[in-house]
GROMACS .gro file of C-alpha atoms in nm:
model
  442
    1UNK     CA    1  -1.857   0.418   7.895
    2UNK     CA    2  -2.109   0.164   7.785
    3UNK     CA    3  -2.251   0.300   7.349
    4UNK     CA    4  -2.571   0.214   7.138
    5UNK     CA    5  -2.550   0.278   6.754
    6UNK     CA    6  -2.939   0.321   6.612
    7UNK     CA    7  -2.748   0.283   6.249
    8UNK     CA    8  -2.905   0.252   5.947
    9UNK     CA    9  -2.655  -0.008   5.780
   10UNK     CA   10  -2.279  -0.210   5.866
   11UNK     CA   11  -2.122  -0.500   5.743
   12UNK     CA   12  -2.079  -0.672   5.591
   13UNK     CA   13  -2.428  -0.713   5.443
   14UNK     CA   14  -2.396  -0.314   5.357
   15UNK     CA   15  -2.130  -0.143   5.147
   16UNK     CA   16  -2.257   0.220   5.199
   17UNK     CA   17  -2.075   0.578   5.339
   18UNK     CA   18  -2.225   0.460   5.687
   19UNK     CA   19  -2.133   0.104   5.695
   20UNK     CA   20  -1.739   0.237   5.609
   21UNK     CA   21  -1.768   0.530   5.822
   22UNK     CA   22  -1.909   0.272   6.143
   23UNK     CA   23  -1.683  -0.014   6.083
   24UNK     CA   24  -1.372   0.163   6.034
   25UNK     CA   25  -1.513   0.341   6.348
   26UNK     CA   26  -1.607   0.131   6.624
   27UNK     CA   27  -1.329  -0.116   6.629
   28UNK     CA   28  -1.150   0.125   6.768
   29UNK     CA   29  -1.341   0.208   7.031
   30UNK     CA   30  -1.378  -0.122   7.125
   31UNK     CA   31  -1.015  -0.117   7.143
   32UNK     CA   32  -0.944   0.198   7.421
   33UNK     CA   33  -1.231  -0.011   7.626
   34UNK     CA   34  -1.562   0.062   7.558
   35UNK     CA   35  -1.842  -0.116   7.510
   36UNK     CA   36  -1.996  -0.086   7.213
   37UNK     CA   37  -2.349  -0.250   7.100
   38UNK     CA   38  -2.502  -0.173   6.736
   39UNK     CA   39  -2.871  -0.144   6.642
   40UNK     CA   40  -2.890  -0.235   6.313
   41UNK     CA   41  -3.209  -0.175   6.056
   42UNK     CA   42  -3.412   0.175   5.909
   43UNK     CA   43  -3.746   0.136   5.749
   44UNK     CA   44  -3.556  -0.021   5.417
   45UNK     CA   45  -3.363  -0.313   5.581
   46UNK     CA   46  -3.436  -0.655   5.730
   47UNK     CA   47  -3.405  -0.847   6.009
   48UNK     CA   48  -3.107  -1.101   5.967
   49UNK     CA   49  -2.878  -1.268   6.302
   50UNK     CA   50  -2.711  -1.118   6.526
   51UNK     CA   51  -2.344  -1.114   6.566
   52UNK     CA   52  -2.047  -1.001   6.716
   53UNK     CA   53  -1.669  -0.876   6.499
   54UNK     CA   54  -1.391  -0.691   6.655
   55UNK     CA   55  -1.571  -0.690   7.017
   56UNK     CA   56  -1.856  -0.500   6.784
   57UNK     CA   57  -2.218  -0.700   6.959
   58UNK     CA   58  -2.468  -0.618   6.619
   59UNK     CA   59  -2.877  -0.696   6.617
   60UNK     CA   60  -3.095  -0.595   6.360
   61UNK     CA   61  -3.418  -0.421   6.405
   62UNK     CA   62  -3.736  -0.678   6.385
   63UNK     CA   63  -3.911  -0.557   6.079
   64UNK     CA   64  -4.196  -0.725   6.169
   65UNK     CA   65  -4.217  -0.495   6.432
   66UNK     CA   66  -4.173  -0.247   6.237
   67UNK     CA   67  -4.510  -0.300   5.992
   68UNK     CA   68  -4.717  -0.370   6.367
   69UNK     CA   69  -4.631  -0.018   6.388
   70UNK     CA   70  -4.725   0.139   6.083
   71UNK     CA   71  -5.059   0.165   6.208
   72UNK     CA   72  -4.939   0.375   6.455
   73UNK     CA   73  -4.863   0.673   6.222
   74UNK     CA   74  -5.196   0.604   6.022
   75UNK     CA   75  -5.248   1.016   5.920
   76UNK     CA   76  -4.920   0.975   5.695
   77UNK     CA   77  -5.039   0.686   5.469
   78UNK     CA   78  -5.058   0.970   5.185
   79UNK     CA   79  -4.683   0.977   5.271
   80UNK     CA   80  -4.598   0.651   5.255
   81UNK     CA   81  -4.206   0.594   5.299
   82UNK     CA   82  -4.229   0.888   5.577
   83UNK     CA   83  -4.510   0.630   5.735
   84UNK     CA   84  -4.316   0.355   5.753
   85UNK     CA   85  -3.962   0.583   5.816
   86UNK     CA   86  -4.121   0.673   6.207
   87UNK     CA   87  -4.262   0.323   6.256
   88UNK     CA   88  -3.950   0.247   6.224
   89UNK     CA   89  -3.737   0.474   6.403
   90UNK     CA   90  -3.969   0.420   6.751
   91UNK     CA   91  -3.979  -0.019   6.659
   92UNK     CA   92  -3.630   0.055   6.771
   93UNK     CA   93  -3.657   0.207   7.045
   94UNK     CA   94  -3.870   0.004   7.183
   95UNK     CA   95  -3.627  -0.279   7.069
   96UNK     CA   96  -3.378  -0.156   7.281
   97UNK     CA   97  -3.577   0.022   7.591
   98UNK     CA   98  -3.542   0.367   7.514
   99UNK     CA   99  -3.152   0.328   7.539
  100UNK     CA  100  -3.176   0.172   7.982
  101UNK     CA  101  -2.789   0.114   8.106
  102UNK     CA  102  -2.646   0.297   7.821
  103UNK     CA  103  -2.442   0.588   7.881
  104UNK     CA  104  -2.447   0.730   7.566
  105UNK     CA  105  -2.705   0.643   7.224
  106UNK     CA  106  -2.531   0.713   6.863
  107UNK     CA  107  -2.774   0.745   6.587
  108UNK     CA  108  -2.812   0.922   6.244
  109UNK     CA  109  -2.987   1.145   6.102
  110UNK     CA  110  -3.136   0.945   5.760
  111UNK     CA  111  -3.353   0.803   5.784
  112UNK     CA  112  -3.549   1.025   6.097
  113UNK     CA  113  -3.470   0.750   6.299
  114UNK     CA  114  -3.323   1.064   6.604
  115UNK     CA  115  -3.679   1.183   6.633
  116UNK     CA  116  -3.733   0.959   6.945
  117UNK     CA  117  -3.459   1.015   7.106
  118UNK     CA  118  -3.485   1.357   7.061
  119UNK     CA  119  -3.837   1.511   7.193
  120UNK     CA  120  -3.841   1.138   7.461
  121UNK     CA  121  -3.682   1.286   7.781
  122UNK     CA  122  -3.584   0.926   7.955
  123UNK     CA  123  -3.322   0.919   7.648
  124UNK     CA  124  -2.942   0.901   7.708
  125UNK     CA  125  -2.721   1.155   7.618
  126UNK     CA  126  -2.736   1.144   7.258
  127UNK     CA  127  -2.547   1.245   6.950
  128UNK     CA  128  -2.658   1.241   6.617
  129UNK     CA  129  -2.427   1.207   6.353
  130UNK     CA  130  -2.479   1.372   6.061
  131UNK     CA  131  -2.423   1.161   5.779
  132UNK     CA  132  -2.700   1.261   5.476
  133UNK     CA  133  -3.032   1.314   5.592
  134UNK     CA  134  -3.297   1.203   5.378
  135UNK     CA  135  -3.390   1.592   5.350
  136UNK     CA  136  -3.083   1.686   5.250
  137UNK     CA  137  -3.032   1.387   5.008
  138UNK     CA  138  -3.423   1.527   4.849
  139UNK     CA  139  -3.292   1.867   4.869
  140UNK     CA  140  -2.993   1.770   4.618
  141UNK     CA  141  -3.208   1.505   4.380
  142UNK     CA  142  -3.502   1.610   4.378
  143UNK     CA  143  -3.804   1.368   4.305
  144UNK     CA  144  -4.096   1.466   4.152
  145UNK     CA  145  -4.373   1.273   4.344
  146UNK     CA  146  -4.191   1.328   4.694
  147UNK     CA  147  -4.266   1.693   4.679
  148UNK     CA  148  -4.518   1.650   5.005
  149UNK     CA  149  -4.223   1.449   5.216
  150UNK     CA  150  -3.945   1.605   5.109
  151UNK     CA  151  -4.060   1.950   5.257
  152UNK     CA  152  -4.230   1.788   5.536
  153UNK     CA  153  -3.906   1.623   5.591
  154UNK     CA  154  -3.679   1.903   5.556
  155UNK     CA  155  -3.910   2.123   5.835
  156UNK     CA  156  -3.943   1.833   6.090
  157UNK     CA  157  -3.532   1.732   6.052
  158UNK     CA  158  -3.463   2.144   6.112
  159UNK     CA  159  -3.707   2.212   6.388
  160UNK     CA  160  -3.604   1.835   6.570
  161UNK     CA  161  -3.221   1.929   6.502
  162UNK     CA  162  -3.193   2.234   6.618
  163UNK     CA  163  -3.246   2.102   6.988
  164UNK     CA  164  -3.073   1.751   6.995
  165UNK     CA  165  -2.799   1.682   7.246
  166UNK     CA  166  -2.462   1.764   7.031
  167UNK     CA  167  -2.438   1.687   6.668
  168UNK     CA  168  -2.152   1.600   6.459
  169UNK     CA  169  -2.007   1.510   6.122
  170UNK     CA  170  -1.708   1.449   5.883
  171UNK     CA  171  -1.692   1.709   5.657
  172UNK     CA  172  -1.613   2.167   5.771
  173UNK     CA  173  -1.893   2.201   5.478
  174UNK     CA  174  -2.145   2.002   5.620
  175UNK     CA  175  -2.108   2.146   5.930
  176UNK     CA  176  -2.178   2.478   5.805
  177UNK     CA  177  -2.436   2.399   5.584
  178UNK     CA  178  -2.611   2.279   5.900
  179UNK     CA  179  -2.490   2.542   6.123
  180UNK     CA  180  -2.667   2.853   5.880
  181UNK     CA  181  -3.006   2.559   5.837
  182UNK     CA  182  -3.047   2.496   6.239
  183UNK     CA  183  -2.814   2.862   6.423
  184UNK     CA  184  -2.690   2.564   6.615
  185UNK     CA  185  -2.255   2.520   6.658
  186UNK     CA  186  -2.183   2.128   6.485
  187UNK     CA  187  -1.845   1.997   6.567
  188UNK     CA  188  -1.640   1.833   6.328
  189UNK     CA  189  -1.483   1.548   6.328
  190UNK     CA  190  -1.299   1.375   6.033
  191UNK     CA  191  -1.386   0.943   5.939
  192UNK     CA  192  -1.159   0.662   6.010
  193UNK     CA  193  -0.907   0.561   5.798
  194UNK     CA  194  -0.742   0.257   5.840
  195UNK     CA  195  -0.386   0.158   5.637
  196UNK     CA  196  -0.516  -0.014   5.351
  197UNK     CA  197  -0.202  -0.265   5.242
  198UNK     CA  198  -0.065  -0.153   4.911
  199UNK     CA  199  -0.286  -0.320   4.584
  200UNK     CA  200  -0.038  -0.433   4.349
  201UNK     CA  201  -0.182  -0.476   4.023
  202UNK     CA  202  -0.137  -0.717   3.826
  203UNK     CA  203  -0.168  -0.477   3.511
  204UNK     CA  204  -0.231  -0.144   3.496
  205UNK     CA  205  -0.546   0.049   3.305
  206UNK     CA  206  -0.527   0.345   3.072
  207UNK     CA  207  -0.916   0.427   3.214
  208UNK     CA  208  -1.025   0.712   3.494
  209UNK     CA  209  -1.243   0.596   3.771
  210UNK     CA  210  -1.545   0.697   3.938
  211UNK     CA  211  -1.716   0.493   4.214
  212UNK     CA  212  -2.025   0.564   4.317
  213UNK     CA  213  -2.438   0.524   4.254
  214UNK     CA  214  -2.532   0.633   3.927
  215UNK     CA  215  -2.768   0.931   4.024
  216UNK     CA  216  -2.829   1.265   3.980
  217UNK     CA  217  -2.655   1.431   4.319
  218UNK     CA  218  -2.326   1.240   4.244
  219UNK     CA  219  -2.254   1.422   3.885
  220UNK     CA  220  -2.278   1.165   3.597
  221UNK     CA  221  -2.404   1.441   3.369
  222UNK     CA  222  -2.093   1.680   3.459
  223UNK     CA  223  -1.920   1.429   3.363
  224UNK     CA  224  -2.115   1.340   3.076
  225UNK     CA  225  -2.085   1.698   2.962
  226UNK     CA  226  -1.707   1.697   3.092
  227UNK     CA  227  -1.624   1.458   2.794
  228UNK     CA  228  -1.771   1.544   2.569
  229UNK     CA  229  -1.614   1.916   2.616
  230UNK     CA  230  -1.280   1.729   2.565
  231UNK     CA  231  -1.341   1.586   2.247
  232UNK     CA  232  -1.139   1.341   2.146
  233UNK     CA  233  -0.848   1.450   2.368
  234UNK     CA  234  -1.135   1.261   2.604
  235UNK     CA  235  -1.028   0.935   2.813
  236UNK     CA  236  -1.234   0.671   2.882
  237UNK     CA  237  -1.415   0.687   3.202
  238UNK     CA  238  -1.543   0.407   3.378
  239UNK     CA  239  -1.806   0.335   3.669
  240UNK     CA  240  -1.922   0.103   3.880
  241UNK     CA  241  -2.263   0.131   4.144
  242UNK     CA  242  -2.581   0.020   4.034
  243UNK     CA  243  -2.805   0.235   3.874
  244UNK     CA  244  -3.122   0.450   4.031
  245UNK     CA  245  -3.392   0.592   3.965
  246UNK     CA  246  -3.412   0.990   3.810
  247UNK     CA  247  -3.613   1.262   3.864
  248UNK     CA  248  -3.973   0.988   3.885
  249UNK     CA  249  -3.953   0.602   3.900
  250UNK     CA  250  -4.031   0.571   3.572
  251UNK     CA  251  -3.679   0.725   3.467
  252UNK     CA  252  -3.342   0.519   3.476
  253UNK     CA  253  -3.104   0.797   3.600
  254UNK     CA  254  -2.805   0.566   3.286
  255UNK     CA  255  -3.147   0.609   3.086
  256UNK     CA  256  -3.149   0.916   3.079
  257UNK     CA  257  -2.767   0.940   3.034
  258UNK     CA  258  -2.798   0.709   2.710
  259UNK     CA  259  -3.068   0.979   2.548
  260UNK     CA  260  -2.930   1.256   2.628
  261UNK     CA  261  -2.554   1.185   2.575
  262UNK     CA  262  -2.523   0.911   2.361
  263UNK     CA  263  -2.247   1.009   2.201
  264UNK     CA  264  -2.028   1.001   2.572
  265UNK     CA  265  -2.264   0.693   2.822
  266UNK     CA  266  -2.177   0.355   2.752
  267UNK     CA  267  -1.903   0.517   2.493
  268UNK     CA  268  -1.643   0.725   2.711
  269UNK     CA  269  -1.832   0.699   2.995
  270UNK     CA  270  -1.861   0.343   3.039
  271UNK     CA  271  -2.063   0.185   3.355
  272UNK     CA  272  -1.994  -0.142   3.482
  273UNK     CA  273  -2.227  -0.259   3.707
  274UNK     CA  274  -2.197  -0.326   4.117
  275UNK     CA  275  -1.841  -0.554   4.197
  276UNK     CA  276  -1.809  -0.686   4.581
  277UNK     CA  277  -1.564  -0.471   4.894
  278UNK     CA  278  -1.244  -0.625   4.758
  279UNK     CA  279  -1.346  -0.635   4.350
  280UNK     CA  280  -1.353  -0.249   4.378
  281UNK     CA  281  -1.051  -0.205   4.555
  282UNK     CA  282  -0.885  -0.400   4.307
  283UNK     CA  283  -0.994  -0.185   4.017
  284UNK     CA  284  -0.967   0.103   4.207
  285UNK     CA  285  -0.582   0.041   4.265
  286UNK     CA  286  -0.568  -0.080   3.853
  287UNK     CA  287  -0.725   0.323   3.770
  288UNK     CA  288  -0.523   0.559   3.571
  289UNK     CA  289  -0.669   0.783   3.849
  290UNK     CA  290  -0.994   0.844   3.998
  291UNK     CA  291  -1.300   1.080   3.935
  292UNK     CA  292  -1.520   1.176   4.221
  293UNK     CA  293  -1.783   1.424   4.073
  294UNK     CA  294  -2.044   1.445   4.288
  295UNK     CA  295  -2.224   1.787   4.293
  296UNK     CA  296  -2.317   1.775   4.653
  297UNK     CA  297  -2.183   1.499   4.903
  298UNK     CA  298  -2.167   1.485   5.282
  299UNK     CA  299  -1.826   1.338   5.258
  300UNK     CA  300  -1.783   1.075   4.993
  301UNK     CA  301  -1.547   0.734   5.098
  302UNK     CA  302  -1.389   0.674   4.745
  303UNK     CA  303  -1.176   0.999   4.769
  304UNK     CA  304  -1.000   0.872   5.028
  305UNK     CA  305  -0.999   0.500   4.947
  306UNK     CA  306  -0.838   0.596   4.594
  307UNK     CA  307  -0.611   0.899   4.837
  308UNK     CA  308  -0.437   0.570   5.040
  309UNK     CA  309  -0.385   0.317   4.796
  310UNK     CA  310  -0.167   0.629   4.605
  311UNK     CA  311  -0.368   0.756   4.358
  312UNK     CA  312  -0.409   1.077   4.230
  313UNK     CA  313  -0.812   1.127   4.290
  314UNK     CA  314  -0.960   1.447   4.070
  315UNK     CA  315  -1.204   1.591   4.338
  316UNK     CA  316  -1.561   1.787   4.303
  317UNK     CA  317  -1.498   2.061   4.601
  318UNK     CA  318  -1.954   1.938   4.666
  319UNK     CA  319  -1.785   1.670   4.786
  320UNK     CA  320  -1.684   1.717   5.213
  321UNK     CA  321  -1.334   1.471   5.118
  322UNK     CA  322  -1.182   1.746   4.941
  323UNK     CA  323  -1.147   1.930   5.287
  324UNK     CA  324  -0.770   1.668   5.294
  325UNK     CA  325  -0.694   1.750   4.925
  326UNK     CA  326  -0.426   2.083   4.861
  327UNK     CA  327  -0.439   2.081   4.480
  328UNK     CA  328  -0.180   2.005   4.274
  329UNK     CA  329   0.012   1.870   4.597
  330UNK     CA  330  -0.218   1.521   4.705
  331UNK     CA  331  -0.464   1.609   4.420
  332UNK     CA  332  -0.683   1.810   4.185
  333UNK     CA  333  -0.972   1.948   4.291
  334UNK     CA  334  -1.251   2.149   4.109
  335UNK     CA  335  -1.661   2.351   4.120
  336UNK     CA  336  -1.883   2.140   4.176
  337UNK     CA  337  -2.164   2.089   3.869
  338UNK     CA  338  -1.952   2.216   3.636
  339UNK     CA  339  -1.853   2.022   3.354
  340UNK     CA  340  -1.555   2.285   3.206
  341UNK     CA  341  -1.363   2.342   3.538
  342UNK     CA  342  -1.384   1.892   3.555
  343UNK     CA  343  -1.283   1.912   3.150
  344UNK     CA  344  -0.982   2.194   3.255
  345UNK     CA  345  -0.859   1.945   3.523
  346UNK     CA  346  -0.882   1.652   3.321
  347UNK     CA  347  -0.701   1.803   3.045
  348UNK     CA  348  -0.361   1.869   3.388
  349UNK     CA  349  -0.397   1.578   3.543
  350UNK     CA  350  -0.366   1.381   3.172
  351UNK     CA  351  -0.084   1.671   3.138
  352UNK     CA  352   0.141   1.512   3.393
  353UNK     CA  353   0.414   1.165   3.353
  354UNK     CA  354   0.383   0.902   3.542
  355UNK     CA  355   0.631   1.016   3.772
  356UNK     CA  356   0.403   1.325   3.920
  357UNK     CA  357   0.090   1.165   3.939
  358UNK     CA  358   0.300   0.883   4.155
  359UNK     CA  359   0.459   1.189   4.342
  360UNK     CA  360   0.044   1.345   4.383
  361UNK     CA  361  -0.019   1.004   4.494
  362UNK     CA  362   0.214   0.943   4.725
  363UNK     CA  363   0.177   1.305   4.937
  364UNK     CA  364  -0.198   1.142   4.910
  365UNK     CA  365  -0.136   0.885   5.095
  366UNK     CA  366   0.034   1.057   5.374
  367UNK     CA  367  -0.214   1.220   5.416
  368UNK     CA  368  -0.495   0.955   5.490
  369UNK     CA  369  -0.267   0.821   5.700
  370UNK     CA  370  -0.231   1.153   5.958
  371UNK     CA  371  -0.500   1.301   5.975
  372UNK     CA  372  -0.788   0.999   5.934
  373UNK     CA  373  -0.566   0.755   6.212
  374UNK     CA  374  -0.832   0.551   6.394
  375UNK     CA  375  -0.660   0.511   6.730
  376UNK     CA  376  -0.634   0.946   6.670
  377UNK     CA  377  -0.966   0.986   6.502
  378UNK     CA  378  -1.179   0.738   6.862
  379UNK     CA  379  -0.937   0.928   7.110
  380UNK     CA  380  -1.235   1.266   6.983
  381UNK     CA  381  -1.498   1.046   6.998
  382UNK     CA  382  -1.462   0.949   7.376
  383UNK     CA  383  -1.349   1.293   7.431
  384UNK     CA  384  -1.720   1.409   7.306
  385UNK     CA  385  -1.913   1.127   7.442
  386UNK     CA  386  -1.686   1.209   7.781
  387UNK     CA  387  -1.822   1.572   7.779
  388UNK     CA  388  -2.192   1.527   7.719
  389UNK     CA  389  -2.200   1.245   7.922
  390UNK     CA  390  -2.118   1.489   8.210
  391UNK     CA  391  -2.275   1.788   8.156
  392UNK     CA  392  -2.578   1.581   8.018
  393UNK     CA  393  -2.892   1.618   7.740
  394UNK     CA  394  -2.941   1.955   7.589
  395UNK     CA  395  -3.099   2.300   7.808
  396UNK     CA  396  -3.382   2.402   7.555
  397UNK     CA  397  -3.692   2.062   7.489
  398UNK     CA  398  -3.878   1.953   7.165
  399UNK     CA  399  -4.229   2.164   7.148
  400UNK     CA  400  -4.537   2.017   7.190
  401UNK     CA  401  -4.633   2.058   6.837
  402UNK     CA  402  -4.309   1.964   6.729
  403UNK     CA  403  -4.309   1.598   6.966
  404UNK     CA  404  -4.661   1.509   6.863
  405UNK     CA  405  -4.526   1.542   6.442
  406UNK     CA  406  -4.339   1.225   6.549
  407UNK     CA  407  -4.473   1.066   6.787
  408UNK     CA  408  -4.678   0.780   6.803
  409UNK     CA  409  -5.111   0.871   6.796
  410UNK     CA  410  -5.458   0.674   6.807
  411UNK     CA  411  -5.482   0.589   6.488
  412UNK     CA  412  -5.727   0.717   6.203
  413UNK     CA  413  -6.060   0.571   6.199
  414UNK     CA  414  -6.017   0.702   5.835
  415UNK     CA  415  -5.655   0.750   5.685
  416UNK     CA  416  -5.716   0.836   5.337
  417UNK     CA  417  -6.020   1.046   5.438
  418UNK     CA  418  -5.799   1.317   5.267
  419UNK     CA  419  -5.943   1.154   4.912
  420UNK     CA  420  -6.239   1.302   5.014
  421UNK     CA  421  -6.154   1.704   4.882
  422UNK     CA  422  -5.989   1.576   4.542
  423UNK     CA  423  -6.239   1.627   4.268
  424UNK     CA  424  -6.400   1.310   4.203
  425UNK     CA  425  -6.284   1.377   3.833
  426UNK     CA  426  -5.922   1.403   3.909
  427UNK     CA  427  -5.878   1.086   4.106
  428UNK     CA  428  -6.039   0.872   3.878
  429UNK     CA  429  -5.846   0.983   3.562
  430UNK     CA  430  -5.520   0.940   3.739
  431UNK     CA  431  -5.644   0.593   3.869
  432UNK     CA  432  -5.642   0.471   3.539
  433UNK     CA  433  -5.394   0.671   3.449
  434UNK     CA  434  -5.196   0.390   3.728
  435UNK     CA  435  -5.423   0.170   3.606
  436UNK     CA  436  -5.220   0.111   3.213
  437UNK     CA  437  -4.918   0.198   3.298
  438UNK     CA  438  -4.921  -0.145   3.485
  439UNK     CA  439  -5.135  -0.346   3.273
  440UNK     CA  440  -4.867  -0.222   3.036
  441UNK     CA  441  -4.530  -0.378   3.280
  442UNK     CA  442  -4.716  -0.711   3.287
   0.00000   0.00000   0.00000
């Protein structure tokens, strides 16, 4: 088969969950005799030189073309991020010549990259891999200045994905969530996880470790509250990851934590910043245990990375990777968003002997090696591809309203004319406040 993947990131230029997912899977698909081409890009990426690695051909989206396509969506100028997402999605469609010559295309739910492939009758059979859509992320971590975009995107996502050719995801909880939203079955195939050599740390830490963005839905507040509940018994938890905004563009999540939990953040919970993937793996191996505190997460690779290294992992049931954990057999779980539950499970973990932790860690390693074997996962995915190619595209087509909502259109002559309907006094006051904020920042 000749396969095309339209995805927002791929190593070595990023290290997010989508990049990890595909870098663990695509080389094995090539090894099983198939051609794999990848177009990497989104509304926020830059064009980089093409390359080939492990038999995978990687090309990048031309960001100059995205800018030139923006005018075709200027009716959404009031929502500039959404406007750029659609421009990027259609630029990708054009750059790969509508997928002509490919047996199948796979794209992601993030960034509206799937839109052209679902609504265009010329598309090859298309798989939408459900990693975490921008609508989902906004729902679980809403930003006060993007509520219009969040609501619009979720309505479009639900309607578009309900007529996609094939939907897949790699956590059972996410499959169930989408099934409830769109009334269609979503295929569950776990992700691949290659065998990693055991890292022998030069020293073992007595700190726990979280790897993830400093972000609300990654469970930052839950960790702080749990450590506060444990009082003097609380261990030190190191946190690797970059800072993000909280609720609005003027507030940093780390700043919010420092203000709200001054006794915990920077003391019992210690932000370390970001590290290379190699350095992060070393720190994961050194940690006393790994915590995955997500309030919600489609999967969370740091869970299986810790398990693959033989670490004891304490994982929130809000993370899809918790599917792989049998409590107190190959790890520990706790109730998502429940600081008391995390505190209780931490108390249990801290009571375990070194021998008990090593036994749990060994069982965790065996779980990953058995269930996330790249060769077997690639075979499962290829079987789905072959079946879709044989049966063809989904029987129900998107309606004309939906097609028009996400398609390029003749640009509006006055895309900001909607401002004419807003009170002039409110506009003037807002403009004055915004100008003063910019002056203060300078």
